[in-house]
Short mmCIF file of C-alpha atoms in Angstrom, two decimals:
data_model
loop_
_atom_site.label_atom_id
_atom_site.label_comp_id
_atom_site.label_asym_id
_atom_site.label_seq_id
_atom_site.Cartn_x
_atom_site.Cartn_y
_atom_site.Cartn_z
CA CYS A 66 0.00 0.00 0.00
CA LEU A 67 1.04 3.62 -0.42
CA LEU A 68 3.01 4.96 2.55
CA TYR A 69 1.93 8.31 3.95
CA ARG A 70 4.78 9.10 6.32
CA CYS A 71 8.52 8.87 6.41
CA VAL A 72 10.27 8.20 9.72
CA ARG A 73 13.79 9.48 10.26
CA TYR A 74 16.58 6.99 9.50
CA THR A 75 14.30 4.05 8.53
CA VAL A 76 14.76 4.16 4.75
CA SER A 77 16.67 6.34 2.32
CA MET A 78 14.43 8.57 0.27
CA LEU A 79 14.32 9.92 -3.25
CA VAL A 80 12.03 12.69 -4.46
CA LEU A 81 10.43 12.65 -7.90
CA PHE A 82 10.03 16.13 -9.37
CA GLU A 83 8.40 16.73 -12.76
CA THR A 84 9.31 19.85 -14.73
CA SER A 85 8.53 21.20 -18.19
CA ALA A 86 12.12 20.34 -19.12
CA GLY A 87 12.12 16.74 -17.89
CA TYR A 88 12.05 14.39 -14.89
CA ALA A 89 14.31 14.99 -11.90
CA LEU A 90 15.21 12.61 -9.09
CA PHE A 91 16.62 14.06 -5.87
CA SER A 92 18.20 12.16 -2.99
CA VAL A 93 17.22 13.30 0.49
CA SER A 94 19.60 13.12 3.41
CA SER A 95 18.54 10.86 6.29
CA LYS A 96 18.99 13.90 8.54
CA LEU A 97 15.83 15.38 7.04
CA ALA A 98 12.61 13.74 8.19
CA VAL A 99 9.73 14.22 5.78
CA SER A 100 6.72 13.91 8.04
CA SER A 101 3.62 15.95 8.60
CA GLU A 102 4.82 16.91 12.09
CA GLU A 103 8.11 18.44 10.95
CA ILE A 104 7.06 20.71 8.09
CA SER A 105 8.73 23.70 9.76
CA ASP A 106 12.06 21.86 9.65
CA ILE A 107 11.64 21.30 5.92
CA SER A 108 10.88 24.97 5.34
CA GLN A 109 14.04 25.93 7.20
CA THR A 110 16.06 23.72 4.85
CA PHE A 111 15.25 26.00 1.90
CA THR A 112 16.04 29.34 3.53
CA SER A 113 19.33 29.33 1.61
CA LEU A 114 20.88 27.41 -1.26
CA SER A 115 23.79 26.20 0.85
CA SER A 116 21.52 24.65 3.49
CA ALA A 117 19.37 23.02 0.80
CA GLN A 118 22.38 21.51 -1.00
CA LYS A 119 23.54 19.88 2.24
CA LEU A 120 20.34 17.84 2.45
CA ILE A 121 19.03 17.66 -1.13
CA LYS A 122 21.14 16.48 -4.07
CA LEU A 123 20.24 15.75 -7.69
CA LYS A 124 20.63 12.05 -8.42
CA ALA A 125 19.38 11.95 -12.03
CA PHE A 126 17.72 14.12 -14.62
CA SER A 127 16.04 13.01 -17.86
CA ALA A 128 15.34 15.86 -20.28
CA PHE A 129 12.46 15.81 -22.76
CA GLU A 130 13.67 15.72 -26.35
CA ASN A 131 10.92 17.98 -27.70
CA THR A 132 7.58 19.62 -26.90
CA THR A 133 5.64 16.60 -28.16
CA GLU A 134 7.34 14.35 -25.62
CA ALA A 135 6.80 16.91 -22.86
CA LEU A 136 3.11 17.23 -23.77
CA ALA A 137 2.60 13.47 -23.74
CA ALA A 138 4.19 13.25 -20.30
CA ALA A 139 2.26 16.20 -18.89
CA SER A 140 -1.09 14.93 -20.21
CA SER A 141 -0.50 11.61 -18.43
CA LEU A 142 0.71 13.20 -15.20
CA VAL A 143 -2.29 15.54 -14.85
CA GLU A 144 -4.46 12.41 -14.95
CA SER A 145 -2.22 10.74 -12.31
CA LYS A 146 -1.00 8.13 -14.79
CA CYS A 147 2.54 6.81 -15.01
CA PRO A 148 3.82 7.22 -18.61
CA LYS A 149 6.27 4.71 -20.08
CA ASP A 150 9.21 7.11 -20.09
CA LEU A 151 8.70 7.90 -16.40
CA LYS A 152 8.51 4.20 -15.54
CA LYS A 153 11.73 3.62 -17.47
CA PHE A 154 13.43 6.55 -15.76
CA ILE A 155 12.43 5.41 -12.26
CA SER A 156 13.28 1.75 -12.87
CA LYS A 157 16.71 2.73 -14.16
CA HIS A 158 17.67 4.55 -10.97
CA ILE A 159 15.68 2.71 -8.29
CA SER A 160 15.52 -1.04 -7.83
CA SER A 161 12.26 -2.54 -6.64
CA SER A 162 14.27 -4.68 -4.20
CA SER A 163 16.09 -1.70 -2.69
CA LYS A 164 15.13 -0.04 0.58
CA GLU A 165 14.73 3.35 -1.10
CA ALA A 166 11.33 5.01 -0.96
CA LEU A 167 10.10 7.40 -3.62
CA ALA A 168 8.42 10.61 -2.46
CA VAL A 169 5.74 11.94 -4.82
CA ALA A 170 3.56 15.05 -4.72
CA ASP A 171 0.48 13.20 -6.03
CA SER A 172 -0.81 10.23 -4.04
CA LYS A 173 -2.68 8.81 -7.04
CA LEU A 174 0.44 9.03 -9.19
CA GLY A 175 2.37 7.32 -6.40
CA LYS A 176 -0.09 4.46 -6.43
CA ALA A 177 0.23 4.12 -10.21
CA ILE A 178 4.04 4.11 -9.98
CA GLN A 179 3.99 1.55 -7.19
CA GLU A 180 1.71 -0.74 -9.19
CA LYS A 181 3.92 -0.54 -12.29
CA THR A 182 7.37 -0.67 -10.68
CA GLY A 183 6.89 -2.26 -7.27
CA ILE A 184 8.75 0.67 -5.67
CA ALA A 185 7.36 1.96 -2.37
CA CYS A 186 6.02 5.50 -2.70
CA VAL A 187 5.62 8.12 0.01
CA PHE A 188 3.11 10.95 0.19
CA SER A 189 2.49 13.43 3.00
CA GLN A 190 2.17 17.12 3.74
CA GLY A 191 5.89 17.04 4.39
CA VAL A 192 6.51 15.78 0.86
CA LEU A 193 4.41 18.62 -0.55
CA GLU A 194 6.48 21.12 1.44
CA LEU A 195 9.65 19.45 0.19
CA THR A 196 8.57 19.75 -3.46
CA ARG A 197 7.69 23.42 -2.91
CA GLY A 198 11.20 24.01 -1.65
CA ILE A 199 12.74 22.17 -4.60
CA ARG A 200 10.62 24.21 -7.02
CA SER A 201 11.83 27.47 -5.46
CA MET A 202 15.49 26.49 -6.07
CA LEU A 203 15.09 24.19 -9.06
CA THR A 204 17.45 26.00 -11.44
CA ASP A 205 20.16 26.05 -8.75
CA LEU A 206 19.77 22.36 -7.92
CA VAL A 207 19.77 21.12 -11.54
CA ASP A 208 22.93 21.84 -13.53
CA GLY A 209 22.33 23.34 -16.97
CA LEU A 210 18.81 24.49 -16.14
CA THR A 211 18.38 28.27 -16.04
CA PRO A 212 15.37 30.52 -15.42
CA GLN A 213 15.80 31.89 -18.95
CA SER A 214 15.53 28.42 -20.49
CA LEU A 215 12.87 27.05 -18.15
CA ALA A 216 10.37 29.93 -18.46
CA PRO A 217 9.69 29.60 -22.23
CA MET A 218 9.51 25.81 -21.92
CA SER A 219 6.94 26.10 -19.12
CA LEU A 220 4.90 28.66 -21.08
CA GLY A 221 5.00 26.62 -24.29
CA LEU A 222 4.02 23.44 -22.48
CA SER A 223 1.12 25.12 -20.68
CA HIS A 224 -0.24 26.43 -24.00
CA SER A 225 0.16 23.03 -25.68
CA LEU A 226 -1.47 21.25 -22.76
CA SER A 227 -4.41 23.70 -22.78
CA ARG A 228 -4.97 23.12 -26.51
CA TYR A 229 -4.66 19.35 -26.01
CA LYS A 230 -7.20 19.29 -23.18
CA LEU A 231 -9.60 21.44 -25.20
CA LYS A 232 -9.22 19.22 -28.27
CA PHE A 233 -10.08 16.09 -26.32
CA SER A 234 -12.63 17.66 -23.99
CA PRO A 235 -15.50 15.29 -23.18
CA ASP A 236 -17.87 18.25 -23.31
CA LYS A 237 -18.18 18.39 -27.08
CA VAL A 238 -20.88 21.10 -27.01
CA ASP A 239 -18.57 23.62 -25.35
CA THR A 240 -15.79 22.69 -27.74
CA MET A 241 -18.03 23.25 -30.77
CA VAL A 242 -19.16 26.65 -29.47
CA ILE A 243 -15.57 27.75 -28.87
CA GLN A 244 -14.53 26.55 -32.31
CA ALA A 245 -17.50 28.36 -33.92
CA ILE A 246 -16.57 31.63 -32.19
CA GLY A 247 -12.99 31.21 -33.34
CA LEU A 248 -14.19 30.61 -36.90
CA LEU A 249 -16.32 33.77 -36.84
CA ASP A 250 -13.33 35.79 -35.66
CA ASP A 251 -11.23 34.37 -38.49
CA LEU A 252 -13.94 35.19 -41.05
CA ASP A 253 -14.21 38.77 -39.77
CA LYS A 254 -10.47 39.21 -40.19
CA GLU A 255 -10.56 37.78 -43.71
CA LEU A 256 -13.50 39.98 -44.75
CA ASN A 257 -11.80 43.11 -43.40
CA THR A 258 -8.66 42.23 -45.32
CA TYR A 259 -10.56 41.76 -48.59
CA ALA A 260 -12.54 44.99 -48.02
CA MET A 261 -9.34 46.97 -47.53
CA ARG A 262 -7.90 45.50 -50.71
CA VAL A 263 -11.02 46.50 -52.71
CA ARG A 264 -10.85 50.04 -51.34
CA GLU A 265 -7.13 50.26 -52.01
CA TRP A 266 -7.25 48.99 -55.59
CA TYR A 267 -10.45 50.72 -56.70
CA GLY A 268 -9.28 53.86 -54.95
CA TRP A 269 -6.63 54.33 -57.63
CA HIS A 270 -9.46 54.55 -60.15
CA PHE A 271 -12.08 56.44 -58.10
CA PRO A 272 -10.40 57.86 -54.92
CA GLU A 273 -13.33 60.13 -53.97
CA MET A 274 -15.68 57.18 -53.53
CA GLY A 275 -13.84 55.92 -50.45
CA LYS A 276 -14.80 59.05 -48.51
CA ILE A 277 -18.41 59.02 -49.70
CA ILE A 278 -19.26 55.35 -48.93
CA SER A 279 -18.11 54.20 -45.47
CA ASP A 280 -19.77 50.77 -45.34
CA ASN A 281 -17.53 48.06 -46.80
CA ILE A 282 -20.38 45.92 -48.17
CA ASP A 283 -22.07 48.88 -49.85
CA TYR A 284 -18.71 49.89 -51.27
CA ALA A 285 -18.12 46.44 -52.79
CA LYS A 286 -21.67 46.30 -54.24
CA THR A 287 -21.23 49.76 -55.76
CA VAL A 288 -17.93 48.78 -57.37
CA LYS A 289 -19.56 45.72 -58.88
CA ARG A 290 -22.50 47.76 -60.19
CA LEU A 291 -20.47 50.68 -61.52
CA GLY A 292 -17.50 49.05 -63.09
CA SER A 293 -15.98 52.26 -64.45
CA ARG A 294 -16.46 55.62 -62.70
CA GLU A 295 -17.59 57.15 -65.99
CA THR A 296 -20.90 55.27 -65.68
CA ALA A 297 -21.69 56.68 -62.23
CA ALA A 298 -24.02 59.39 -63.55
CA ASN A 299 -26.20 56.91 -65.48
CA VAL A 300 -26.29 53.85 -63.18
CA ASP A 301 -29.18 53.44 -60.72
CA LEU A 302 -27.72 52.79 -57.25
CA SER A 303 -30.91 53.33 -55.23
CA ALA A 304 -31.08 49.66 -54.26
CA ILE A 305 -27.61 49.92 -52.67
CA LEU A 306 -27.14 53.46 -51.40
CA GLU A 307 -29.28 56.01 -49.61
CA GLU A 308 -30.56 58.88 -51.75
CA GLU A 309 -28.17 61.48 -50.32
CA VAL A 310 -25.12 59.23 -50.71
CA GLU A 311 -26.10 58.32 -54.29
CA ARG A 312 -26.56 62.00 -55.17
CA GLU A 313 -23.14 62.91 -53.73
CA LEU A 314 -21.48 60.07 -55.62
CA LYS A 315 -22.93 61.16 -58.95
#
């Protein structure tokens, strides 16, 4: 069963930390007890980088090769599922027969990992506090990872994950409405572009007409009806334009 507490000195502990750049595995010193009763001690560990590095050390890091791989991992993790690459990563660095326990920030994910790998998983309020501390100093604890490189990866992954969740949303009605609104916006942009082109090109031939007719649809209909500006005086435009506008145009 999933363990919910870690007692000092009983087993060595590793912490699983998922990032937008990849999976990280940290070893925790036996001097740090990760229990619900000693959360204040954990917080004190991360008051400075030097104190954190004495008790938390990076054991392994597996970087995602591309955004597609990161998205696949993230979509599984948000559903508390253990993806194949995570199982491979954990099994490579932790033996199911070892006395090491794996601390996870999601109890359901811990259960899934334990079922697939046979590795004991730990979850508690202390583990959550530990992962918060790691997150606050992540770029200092992982070599080669900088705030400048992590920020765009996190932003890109969040956008991709949002689009993925929308695409496969079980609420198809909402999805269809959102897609319809997006389509209308696209059509409006296209129509405005075409209207500007008509005004620009016909304006070389009849520049005064652009100031007289403000409505884009009326402008396009008038162009189609007139053809050449020389016919303006003889063409009936009453079905398109108001009487005053038609009189000014002629």
